[in-house]
Amino acid sequence: MEKDPRAFVSERPMAPIQIAAVVLCVVLNALDGFDVLSISFASPGVAAEWGIDRAALGIVLSMELIGMAAGSVVLGSLADRWGRRPIVLFCLTVMAAGMGLAAVAPDVGTLSAYRLITGLGIGGMLATTNAVVAEFANARRRQLAVALMAGGYPLGAIIGGSISSLLLLDGGDWRAIFVFGAIVATVLIPVVWLFLPETVAFLVERRPTRALERTNAVLRRIGADKVGALPEIDAAGARPGVAALFQPALARTTVLLTFAYFAHVMTFYFILKWIPKIVVDMGFEPARAGSVLVWANVGGALGALALSLLTQRYAVRSLVVGAMLLAAVLVTLFGRGQSDLAGLSLMAGAAGFFTNAAIVGLYAVFAQSFPTAVRAGGTGFVVGIGRGGSALGPILAGYLFQTGVGLQGVAVAMAMGSLLGALALLSLRAPATSSST
């Protein structure tokens, strides 16, 4: 009897091609992190050039998050039907185009439309790379690999944010930030084309054209023996589509994960989207305000690394609950304000540590909770609907500021999202279906 080719991936030590796939997905998620926050780094310049108030700026800051919601649901589902690799390539193309167009936007309405387009690609990328990493990593390192992939998000914000601060020095044009993002996305398209194959799990589950030949090609690259036939498909297993996520075995998991993600990202994106504007309004220069956001992402990267390592010894859901509870505390403390940049950077870094640690852990929970046939679609649905929280967070904060609520009051209100997310995860039962690839 032929061995299931998915077992070669899951049971053997990770081969260079598997490690390369994980590393490439970390880089792609880093690009996502920069692209999402590019508008945050540019926001002081946008507000100054076009004279828009905080409420209007909150809407601009949320446009790519709305696009991400649609991209996560639609493109994540298509990744379960058409393949991980083609959707990653499509998303990169959309991101490159959106960033390039944002650099030449003539007014705030057009800029908002281009950010919406960029968000479509970012959302699809987040959902798809989560599935790619879960399916290329072996069973022993799967949670670690997914957590590291999600940790690429703040890494991109740190590197990109540092470059953005340099671009903004001495009155630099905010449009240069989007040009930089477009160039990086364009360069990555041929890299993905050459070095990211389709996953064995997808080939076995969906049986596209030349599935056996393509499966054996990947097995050869990981040093495994080829197979003469693919295993029979489980006709009773989950099938791609949103409806599958609400079958009895998955419905509770889908609802609770979606709510937990929705609530927590309200808190997460309040910090990430509003820091530069808050710091500028305190009287600091835009380039220096960007440095505070960089420190928030340094904290986020350290939180991602810490949680990634802890998943090797502790249950990931418990880690995420703890991170969410501490995130609520630190965001509240951030709202007390600081008198200098050092204090602001320290508090932003501490808040970033716990908010991003929880985000990273949630992606590992998604990979653990959804089976292969709906992994990208399930992640996409949770992230897509949950992105309503990421869009709502900056908008709600903007309107609270506009109505006269102080920073402390806004911070307390936004910190409640992480607290509610923790409560939702505490209600989550163990996965009812296998997450094996």
Steps between C-alpha positions, in 0.01 A plus 500: 500500500633843402594729785303823513739765361380744763666276759841560342453872563350463845721229652851562362749766612446816299698508173657821358205554262258490792709742702532726194121503457454605863767770472347634178160520670660691789633749241159524332331565833766762576399672176139482619603666826672785322223550244232521769696750708628706207191721525569546874851627428362721222196625694652819651608610151164406349310694768725804460490508118126456459381657827283213625384465860540202733162345421571504125855373559362208699302394192806527274702294748238225485449468124757227438365316804158489334668367184682244712169372632371433148835364381531260792156346447493490119864428418545268798211290371644505147833375640316189616357452150775615261816453706722685743771599251286677236315701764827612662621620159170678431505672839855623445399649167202679654714634785767631262236675289317647799815642659618645171165667436489644854825681425332701222158557662385861436256526793388329817206320336720344234761405759229325703392302193856389429548397862184290470654321199826443686305351789345236275844360425619525860195316634530216251872471573447471876248218461699310239846517655355368826388188311830472309707499818269257683520260205875522433608472866525161665274409791766568763574853382160603359387733779847654519513553122155662487584725793827604336315573176257727684799659671617626162227764518667720765840424349386663176366796692833543681715486186252688283428749774869575547532559126184713504643718776810556287285585199310758707809675638552863400146537370501187282189425293263243650446354150849351506379249760253349252759496220729296724223249576412461132862425409539231768174327402601499133840347578340219701275382214775310310643372831168334587464370144836324521519382860149432636343175372142395563447318830470122504192525721314708242604274210376191684173659615394681182664293222573778245647420158813279524451467876704178530787636290509826692480317835796282409696807390456653846578168672822478300601846622450398863699182449207257519418208272243559231159335522324302230151626586332756720284381793125490469323823585279493810160578349363576846772752577463876498473664159596855405238765556364717778211257563749234613614728780152494652447125497446362852864394541640847428226756566583575865870525422436733205276735697721525809822544305340767283374693800833468687693625199250782431517626855876479544595665171294805601755547777796399282425745219417786733864485610647447155291752310483792742847517658659732237211749509480492881874569529493781240210662686721499809737731312759260356618487138342239263832317451540466878137394537573218254779382728249445784295278270819312411555433871144373530587250229834413661295402803265313267786308342638406841152391608467288188837335563423437867163343426645294211756344733247446779271303266759222510422444868157645575152487349469780248143595597601559864791714384270711283249556781778618730640731232156653437442573867839669535440689174187655651702616800788647294276685253321657796835608645606640160201732521645674805747669264868583546695824501781392266569272205692248711199443724261484206725251323527280809124488556429447130754217493345330803150529354627372165663201671176359636257610228713343227583190702127433513462555124784257428348241730158537340642403159642185658157430651340543155741249341435259785121535489418466126567187288697520174198521268380822663819627663559802275127565468443463874792727583381741231147509639612560858755762394263657246203542729734578787650778291179686570654553842823628350306747287266597784782561748667799328162645394353473851813650653487785248140586589571476873789742460286728284225517766751611762582174679860512627774249423446314830129452437555386142771256610276345766216457250727340240669271754166329563534319167790287625311418819194379305723300265653317795156412633400357160810279485433369848166372364667314211499123517780282362485474116236254388693418183857413422734769383751262352626557153 
